[in-house]
Coordinates of C-alpha atoms and ligand atoms in Angstrom, one line a residue:
M20 CA 93.0 126.6 79.2
S21 CA 90.7 124.7 76.8
A22 CA 91.3 121.3 75.4
G23 CA 89.5 118.1 74.6
H24 CA 89.5 115.9 77.7
G25 CA 89.9 112.2 78.1
R26 CA 92.9 110.0 77.5
A27 CA 93.4 109.8 73.8
A28 CA 96.6 110.3 71.9
G29 CA 96.2 112.6 68.9
R30 CA 97.5 115.9 67.6
R31 CA 97.7 118.6 70.2
L32 CA 99.2 122.1 69.9
I33 CA 100.4 123.6 73.2
K34 CA 100.4 127.3 72.4
G35 CA 102.5 129.9 74.2
A36 CA 104.2 127.7 76.8
R37 CA 107.7 128.7 78.0
P38 CA 110.0 125.6 77.6
L39 CA 112.4 125.6 80.6
G40 CA 111.1 129.1 81.5
G41 CA 112.4 130.6 78.3
P42 CA 110.6 132.5 75.5
P43 CA 107.1 131.4 74.6
A44 CA 106.8 128.6 72.0
D45 CA 104.3 126.4 70.4
I46 CA 104.8 122.7 71.0
L47 CA 103.1 120.3 68.5
I48 CA 102.4 116.8 69.8
D49 CA 101.7 114.1 67.2
G50 CA 100.7 110.8 68.8
Q51 CA 103.3 109.9 71.3
V52 CA 106.0 112.3 70.2
I53 CA 106.8 115.9 70.0
A54 CA 106.6 116.8 66.3
D55 CA 107.7 120.4 66.4
V56 CA 108.7 123.2 68.7
R57 CA 108.8 126.7 67.3
A58 CA 108.8 130.3 68.7
S59 CA 105.2 131.5 69.2
G60 CA 103.9 133.7 66.5
S61 CA 106.6 132.6 64.0
G62 CA 103.9 131.5 61.6
G63 CA 103.4 128.3 59.6
R64 CA 101.8 125.3 61.1
G65 CA 102.3 126.6 64.6
S66 CA 99.8 129.5 64.2
E67 CA 97.3 128.0 61.8
P68 CA 96.6 124.5 63.1
D69 CA 94.7 122.0 61.1
S70 CA 91.2 121.3 62.3
D71 CA 92.1 117.9 63.7
V72 CA 94.6 119.6 66.1
L73 CA 93.4 120.2 69.7
V74 CA 94.7 123.6 70.8
I75 CA 95.8 124.0 74.4
D76 CA 96.3 127.6 75.5
A77 CA 99.3 127.6 77.7
D78 CA 100.0 131.3 77.8
G79 CA 102.3 132.1 80.8
L80 CA 102.8 128.4 81.7
I81 CA 106.3 126.9 82.1
A82 CA 106.8 123.7 80.1
L83 CA 109.2 121.1 81.6
P84 CA 110.0 117.6 80.6
G85 CA 107.8 115.1 82.6
L86 CA 109.3 114.7 86.1
V87 CA 111.0 111.5 87.1
D88 CA 111.0 110.2 90.7
L89 CA 113.7 107.8 91.8
H90 CA 112.1 107.1 95.2
T91 CA 108.4 106.5 95.7
H92 CA 106.7 104.1 98.2
L93 CA 103.5 102.9 96.5
R94 CA 102.7 100.4 99.3
E95 CA 101.0 97.9 97.0
P96 CA 101.1 94.9 97.5
G97 CA 100.3 94.7 101.2
R98 CA 99.5 98.1 102.5
E99 CA 96.7 99.2 100.3
D100 CA 95.2 101.1 103.2
A101 CA 98.1 103.6 102.9
E102 CA 98.4 103.7 99.1
T103 CA 97.8 101.7 95.9
V104 CA 99.6 101.8 92.6
E105 CA 96.5 103.5 91.2
S106 CA 96.3 106.2 93.9
G107 CA 100.0 106.7 94.1
T108 CA 100.5 107.1 90.4
A109 CA 97.5 109.5 90.3
A110 CA 99.3 111.6 92.9
A111 CA 102.4 111.4 90.8
A112 CA 100.7 112.6 87.6
L113 CA 99.1 115.5 89.6
G114 CA 102.6 116.4 90.7
G115 CA 103.9 116.5 87.1
F116 CA 105.6 113.1 87.1
T117 CA 105.6 110.8 84.1
A118 CA 107.8 108.1 85.6
I119 CA 108.4 106.9 89.2
H120 CA 110.5 104.2 90.7
A121 CA 108.5 102.1 93.2
M122 CA 110.5 101.1 96.3
A123 CA 110.7 97.4 97.2
N124 CA 109.6 97.5 100.9
T125 CA 106.1 96.2 100.1
E126 CA 104.4 93.1 101.7
P127 CA 105.5 90.8 100.2
V128 CA 108.9 92.5 99.5
A129 CA 109.7 93.1 95.8
D130 CA 112.6 90.6 95.9
T131 CA 111.5 88.2 93.1
A132 CA 110.6 88.5 89.4
G133 CA 107.0 87.8 90.3
V134 CA 106.5 90.7 92.6
V135 CA 108.3 93.3 90.5
E136 CA 106.3 92.1 87.5
Q137 CA 103.1 92.5 89.5
V138 CA 103.9 96.1 90.4
W139 CA 105.0 96.9 86.8
R140 CA 101.8 95.4 85.4
L141 CA 99.6 97.4 87.9
G142 CA 101.4 100.5 86.9
G143 CA 100.6 99.9 83.2
Q144 CA 97.0 99.2 84.0
A145 CA 96.6 102.5 86.0
G146 CA 98.1 104.4 83.1
N147 CA 98.9 107.5 85.1
C148 CA 102.7 107.4 84.7
D149 CA 105.3 104.8 84.0
V150 CA 106.1 102.7 87.1
R151 CA 109.7 101.3 87.3
P152 CA 109.9 98.7 90.1
V153 CA 112.9 98.8 92.4
G154 CA 114.1 95.4 93.4
A155 CA 115.2 94.5 96.9
V156 CA 119.0 93.9 97.4
T157 CA 118.5 91.2 100.0
T158 CA 115.8 88.6 100.4
G159 CA 112.9 90.0 102.4
L160 CA 115.1 93.1 103.2
G161 CA 116.7 90.8 105.7
G162 CA 120.2 92.0 105.1
S163 CA 121.7 88.5 105.1
Q164 CA 121.3 87.0 101.6
L165 CA 121.3 88.6 98.1
A166 CA 117.9 88.6 96.4
E167 CA 117.4 87.3 92.9
L168 CA 118.9 90.4 91.2
G169 CA 119.5 88.8 87.9
A170 CA 116.0 87.3 87.7
M171 CA 114.5 90.7 88.4
A172 CA 116.7 92.3 85.8
D173 CA 115.7 89.8 83.2
S174 CA 112.0 90.0 84.1
A175 CA 109.4 91.9 82.1
A176 CA 109.9 94.8 84.6
Q177 CA 113.6 95.0 83.6
V178 CA 114.7 96.2 87.0
R179 CA 118.0 98.2 87.0
V180 CA 117.7 100.0 90.4
F181 CA 118.0 97.8 93.6
S182 CA 117.5 99.0 97.1
D183 CA 116.6 97.8 100.6
D184 CA 115.3 101.3 101.3
G185 CA 113.7 101.6 104.7
R186 CA 116.7 99.6 105.8
C187 CA 120.4 99.9 105.2
V188 CA 122.5 97.2 103.5
A189 CA 124.7 97.3 106.6
D190 CA 126.9 94.3 105.8
A191 CA 129.9 95.5 103.8
T192 CA 130.5 92.1 102.2
L193 CA 126.9 91.9 101.0
M194 CA 127.1 95.5 99.7
R195 CA 130.3 94.6 97.8
R196 CA 128.7 91.6 96.2
A197 CA 125.6 93.5 95.2
L198 CA 127.7 96.2 93.6
E199 CA 129.7 93.5 91.7
Y200 CA 126.6 91.7 90.6
V201 CA 124.8 94.6 89.0
K202 CA 127.8 95.6 86.9
A203 CA 126.8 92.8 84.4
F204 CA 123.6 94.7 83.3
D205 CA 124.6 98.3 84.2
G206 CA 122.5 98.3 87.4
V207 CA 122.8 100.5 90.4
I208 CA 122.5 99.9 94.1
A209 CA 120.5 102.7 95.9
Q210 CA 121.6 102.8 99.5
H211 CA 119.5 103.9 102.4
A212 CA 122.5 105.1 104.5
Q213 CA 121.8 104.4 108.1
E214 CA 124.3 102.6 110.3
P215 CA 121.9 100.5 112.4
R216 CA 123.8 100.4 115.7
L217 CA 124.4 104.1 115.7
T218 CA 120.7 104.7 115.2
A219 CA 119.1 102.1 117.5
G220 CA 116.0 103.7 118.9
A221 CA 116.8 107.0 117.2
Q222 CA 113.9 109.5 116.8
L223 CA 115.2 112.9 115.8
N224 CA 118.4 114.5 114.5
E225 CA 120.9 114.4 117.4
G226 CA 121.4 118.0 118.5
E227 CA 119.9 120.8 120.5
M228 CA 116.3 119.9 119.6
S229 CA 116.5 116.2 120.4
A230 CA 118.1 117.0 123.7
R231 CA 115.5 119.6 124.5
L232 CA 112.6 117.3 123.6
G233 CA 114.1 114.2 125.2
L234 CA 114.0 112.2 122.0
A235 CA 116.8 109.7 121.2
G236 CA 119.3 111.4 118.9
W237 CA 120.0 110.3 115.3
P238 CA 123.6 111.4 114.7
A239 CA 124.8 112.7 111.3
V240 CA 127.7 110.3 111.4
A241 CA 125.3 107.3 111.2
E242 CA 124.5 108.4 107.6
E243 CA 128.0 109.8 106.7
A244 CA 129.9 106.6 107.7
I245 CA 127.8 104.4 105.4
I246 CA 128.1 106.9 102.5
A247 CA 131.9 107.1 102.9
R248 CA 132.1 103.3 103.1
D249 CA 129.9 102.7 100.0
C250 CA 131.7 105.3 97.9
L251 CA 134.9 103.4 98.7
L252 CA 133.3 100.1 97.9
A253 CA 131.8 101.3 94.6
A254 CA 135.3 102.6 93.6
H255 CA 136.9 99.4 94.6
V256 CA 134.7 97.2 92.4
G257 CA 134.1 99.8 89.7
S258 CA 130.4 99.8 90.1
A259 CA 127.6 102.4 90.6
V260 CA 126.1 103.4 93.9
H261 CA 123.3 105.9 94.4
V262 CA 122.8 107.5 97.8
C263 CA 119.2 107.9 98.8
H264 CA 117.8 111.0 100.6
V265 CA 121.1 112.8 101.6
S266 CA 120.3 114.8 104.7
T267 CA 123.5 116.2 106.3
A268 CA 126.2 118.7 105.3
G269 CA 128.9 116.1 105.9
S270 CA 127.2 113.7 103.5
V271 CA 127.4 116.4 100.8
E272 CA 131.1 116.9 101.5
I273 CA 131.8 113.2 101.2
I274 CA 129.9 112.9 97.9
R275 CA 131.7 115.9 96.5
W276 CA 135.0 114.3 97.3
A277 CA 134.0 110.9 95.8
K278 CA 132.8 112.6 92.6
S279 CA 136.1 114.5 92.4
K280 CA 137.8 111.1 92.2
G281 CA 135.6 110.2 89.2
W282 CA 133.8 107.4 91.0
R283 CA 130.4 106.3 90.0
V284 CA 128.5 107.9 92.8
T285 CA 125.1 109.7 92.4
A286 CA 122.8 111.1 95.1
E287 CA 119.3 112.5 95.7
V288 CA 117.8 114.9 98.2
T289 CA 114.1 115.1 99.2
P290 CA 112.0 118.2 98.9
H291 CA 111.4 118.1 102.7
H292 CA 115.1 118.1 103.5
L293 CA 115.5 121.2 101.2
L294 CA 112.9 123.2 103.2
L295 CA 112.2 121.9 106.7
T296 CA 114.4 121.7 109.9
D297 CA 114.2 119.7 113.1
D298 CA 112.9 122.9 114.9
L299 CA 109.5 121.8 113.6
A300 CA 109.5 118.8 116.0
V301 CA 109.1 121.3 118.9
G302 CA 105.4 120.4 119.3
Y303 CA 106.0 116.6 119.0
D304 CA 103.8 116.5 115.9
P305 CA 104.7 113.1 114.2
V306 CA 103.9 114.6 110.8
Y307 CA 107.5 115.8 111.0
K308 CA 108.9 112.4 111.9
V309 CA 110.9 111.0 108.9
N310 CA 113.8 108.8 108.1
P311 CA 116.4 110.2 107.7
P312 CA 115.3 112.9 110.2
L313 CA 114.9 116.6 109.5
R314 CA 118.2 118.3 110.3
T315 CA 119.4 121.8 111.0
A316 CA 119.4 125.0 109.0
E317 CA 123.1 124.5 108.3
D318 CA 122.4 121.1 106.8
V319 CA 119.5 122.6 104.7
A320 CA 121.8 125.3 103.3
A321 CA 124.5 122.6 102.4
L322 CA 121.9 120.4 100.7
R323 CA 120.6 123.4 98.6
A324 CA 124.2 124.3 97.7
G325 CA 125.0 120.7 96.8
L326 CA 121.9 120.4 94.6
A327 CA 122.7 123.7 92.9
D328 CA 126.4 122.8 92.1
G329 CA 125.4 119.3 91.0
T330 CA 127.1 117.4 93.8
I331 CA 123.6 116.1 94.6
D332 CA 122.3 114.9 91.2
C333 CA 118.6 115.1 91.7
V334 CA 115.5 115.6 93.8
A335 CA 113.6 112.4 94.8
T336 CA 110.4 112.6 96.8
D337 CA 110.7 109.6 99.2
H338 CA 106.9 109.8 99.1
A339 CA 106.0 107.6 102.1
P340 CA 102.2 107.5 102.7
H341 CA 100.9 106.3 106.1
P342 CA 97.3 105.9 107.3
A343 CA 96.2 108.4 110.0
E344 CA 96.4 105.8 112.8
S345 CA 100.2 105.4 112.1
K346 CA 100.9 109.1 112.3
E347 CA 98.3 110.5 114.7
T348 CA 99.8 109.0 117.8
E349 CA 102.6 109.9 120.1
W350 CA 106.0 110.7 118.5
S351 CA 107.9 107.5 119.6
E352 CA 105.1 105.3 118.4
A353 CA 104.5 107.0 115.0
S354 CA 105.7 105.7 111.6
F355 CA 108.6 107.5 109.8
G356 CA 107.6 109.2 106.5
M357 CA 105.9 112.0 104.6
T358 CA 103.9 112.2 101.4
G359 CA 105.5 114.3 98.7
L360 CA 104.6 113.6 95.1
E361 CA 101.9 116.3 94.8
T362 CA 104.0 119.0 96.4
A363 CA 107.5 118.2 95.1
L364 CA 107.7 120.8 92.3
R365 CA 106.2 123.5 94.4
V366 CA 108.7 122.9 97.2
V367 CA 111.6 123.0 94.8
H368 CA 110.2 126.2 93.4
E369 CA 110.1 127.7 96.9
A370 CA 113.5 126.3 98.1
M371 CA 115.6 126.5 95.0
V372 CA 114.0 128.8 92.3
N373 CA 112.7 131.6 94.6
T374 CA 116.1 131.7 96.3
G375 CA 117.9 132.1 93.0
L376 CA 119.8 128.8 93.3
L377 CA 118.3 127.1 90.3
D378 CA 116.6 128.3 87.1
W379 CA 113.9 126.3 85.4
A380 CA 116.4 124.6 83.0
A381 CA 118.3 123.4 86.1
V382 CA 115.1 122.2 87.7
A383 CA 114.4 120.2 84.6
D384 CA 117.8 118.7 84.9
R385 CA 117.5 117.8 88.6
M386 CA 113.9 116.5 88.5
S387 CA 113.8 114.9 85.0
A388 CA 117.0 114.4 83.0
R389 CA 119.3 113.3 85.8
P390 CA 116.9 111.0 87.7
A391 CA 115.9 109.4 84.4
T392 CA 119.6 108.7 83.6
I393 CA 120.2 107.3 87.1
G394 CA 117.1 105.1 86.7
R395 CA 118.3 103.8 83.4
I396 CA 115.3 105.3 81.5
G397 CA 117.0 108.5 80.3
A398 CA 117.5 109.9 76.8
R399 CA 120.3 107.5 76.0
A400 CA 118.9 104.4 77.8
A401 CA 118.9 101.0 76.2
G402 CA 115.6 99.7 74.9
P403 CA 112.7 101.3 73.0
G404 CA 113.0 105.1 72.5
E405 CA 109.4 105.7 73.3
L406 CA 109.9 104.5 76.9
R407 CA 112.6 107.1 77.6
H408 CA 112.1 110.0 80.0
G409 CA 114.0 113.2 80.8
C410 CA 114.5 114.0 77.1
P411 CA 114.8 117.5 75.7
I412 CA 111.6 119.4 74.7
A413 CA 112.4 119.0 71.0
A414 CA 111.1 117.4 67.9
G415 CA 111.5 113.6 68.1
S416 CA 111.4 113.3 71.9
P417 CA 108.6 111.3 73.6
A418 CA 105.9 113.8 74.5
N419 CA 106.4 113.6 78.3
L420 CA 105.6 117.1 79.5
V421 CA 104.4 119.1 82.5
L422 CA 102.8 122.5 82.2
Y423 CA 103.3 124.5 85.4
D424 CA 101.8 127.9 86.4
P425 CA 104.4 129.7 88.6
E426 CA 102.1 132.5 89.6
P427 CA 99.5 131.2 92.2
I428 CA 100.5 131.0 95.9
A429 CA 98.2 128.8 97.9
A430 CA 98.2 126.8 101.1
V431 CA 98.8 123.0 100.8
D432 CA 95.6 121.1 101.5
P433 CA 96.2 117.3 101.8
A434 CA 92.5 116.7 101.9
V435 CA 92.3 117.3 98.2
H436 CA 95.3 115.1 97.4
A437 CA 94.9 112.0 95.3
S438 CA 97.2 110.0 97.6
R439 CA 95.3 107.8 100.0
S440 CA 97.3 109.2 102.9
R441 CA 97.3 112.7 104.3
N442 CA 100.7 112.9 106.1
S443 CA 102.0 115.9 104.3
P444 CA 104.4 118.1 106.4
F445 CA 103.5 121.0 104.1
A446 CA 99.8 121.0 105.1
G447 CA 98.7 124.6 105.6
M448 CA 102.0 126.0 104.3
K449 CA 101.7 128.6 101.5
L450 CA 103.7 127.4 98.5
P451 CA 104.0 128.8 95.0
G452 CA 102.9 127.2 91.8
Q453 CA 100.4 124.8 90.4
V454 CA 100.8 121.8 88.0
V455 CA 98.2 122.5 85.3
A456 CA 98.8 119.6 82.9
T457 CA 100.9 116.5 82.5
F458 CA 101.3 114.5 79.3
L459 CA 102.5 110.9 79.2
R460 CA 103.7 110.0 75.7
G461 CA 101.2 112.6 74.3
T462 CA 98.3 111.5 76.4
P463 CA 97.1 114.0 79.0
T464 CA 97.0 112.4 82.4
V465 CA 96.2 115.8 84.0
L466 CA 94.4 118.8 82.5
D467 CA 93.3 122.0 84.2
G468 CA 95.0 120.7 87.3
K469 CA 92.7 117.6 87.5
L470 CA 93.3 114.0 86.7
T471 CA 91.8 113.0 83.3
T472 CA 89.8 109.7 83.1
Ligands
ZN518 ZN1 115.0 105.4 102.8

């Protein structure tokens, strides 16, 4: 691949890429938008570019719309030893993302207009991808008092997704009030479904492995009970609930039932829950400690089927960086969480494409179009068109694109990741694919697999 480096918008011709894995095409970018998409070799402007057009040879690469993550922990403000907006968005760009939603469990918590505007501004300064702050549902994630949802929605950050992620909004009355409140501005409550009393002290999926290892069990019902309750609440008040990181077969069944009623319920699954099981905990390595926990092979199969049939709308990373001292300790002391931005597309390739469950068009739907719609930044979102994500690869769309080479197979090496943290459960695992380039509104953030500067 050859191209002019550096972050300047201009005219670029991506030659021979395969949009959504289909036939090769030439994609002309002019400034911030896609100006033209035509079959390769069809003549005209596509084959004889003007001298001011930078040509990018993308022969054999798959072109997807820039990926959108609904669930990223950037850790800034407060835990810059684990991640910063700068490092986390660099990791996102290297993973093919052009927009991410930054969770609210920072220090201080993102529960005011001031904090969400700070995160939003830092995202703009870094310039690696769009950062959409998620606002806390309750003040300080305390679970007892609604945060300033309206002020966050009206702020420069224009928050539309609210979540106490890391904690569950356990109080049914508060959850109802939050769902009612966000209806006024078409917001959505993203719930971390974890019944707190059923999971007090829980360490690993409740089952054979937790019994064998002597770790306190985390029952599936603790997730499923909250999801069922919140689907009913959302239906009762006519509002929108989004279920974070679905991890059990029963949860998929409940969401399928709620959707069959026409209720406004959406859901996400993480890459790690699509590929890994609780068997990996056998050596007590805390790199496999995560919330919700890794489950069984039956759960993994149900999650894959749910993502394939659309019951689960999208993949979201739950990228949760932690410094080494928080993970390289004994299991019960270690923090919950795994990094995921830089491996997400490769894991989905392995778990969903190589198994024949999704084609690349469906991957684009589950990792770009649908999460963008749920995050209120999709093709039909309110507000300026140039800030939309998940749009088709077609003339007139913002030029948010990822070029992906499906051919290489290589072991994951967290040491080379842009994230400040190294807690990848995929370390050493051979996975297919490589993100070669990412374009944010026509500007390359990644070229030749490396961050541009
Ligand atoms: Zn969570």
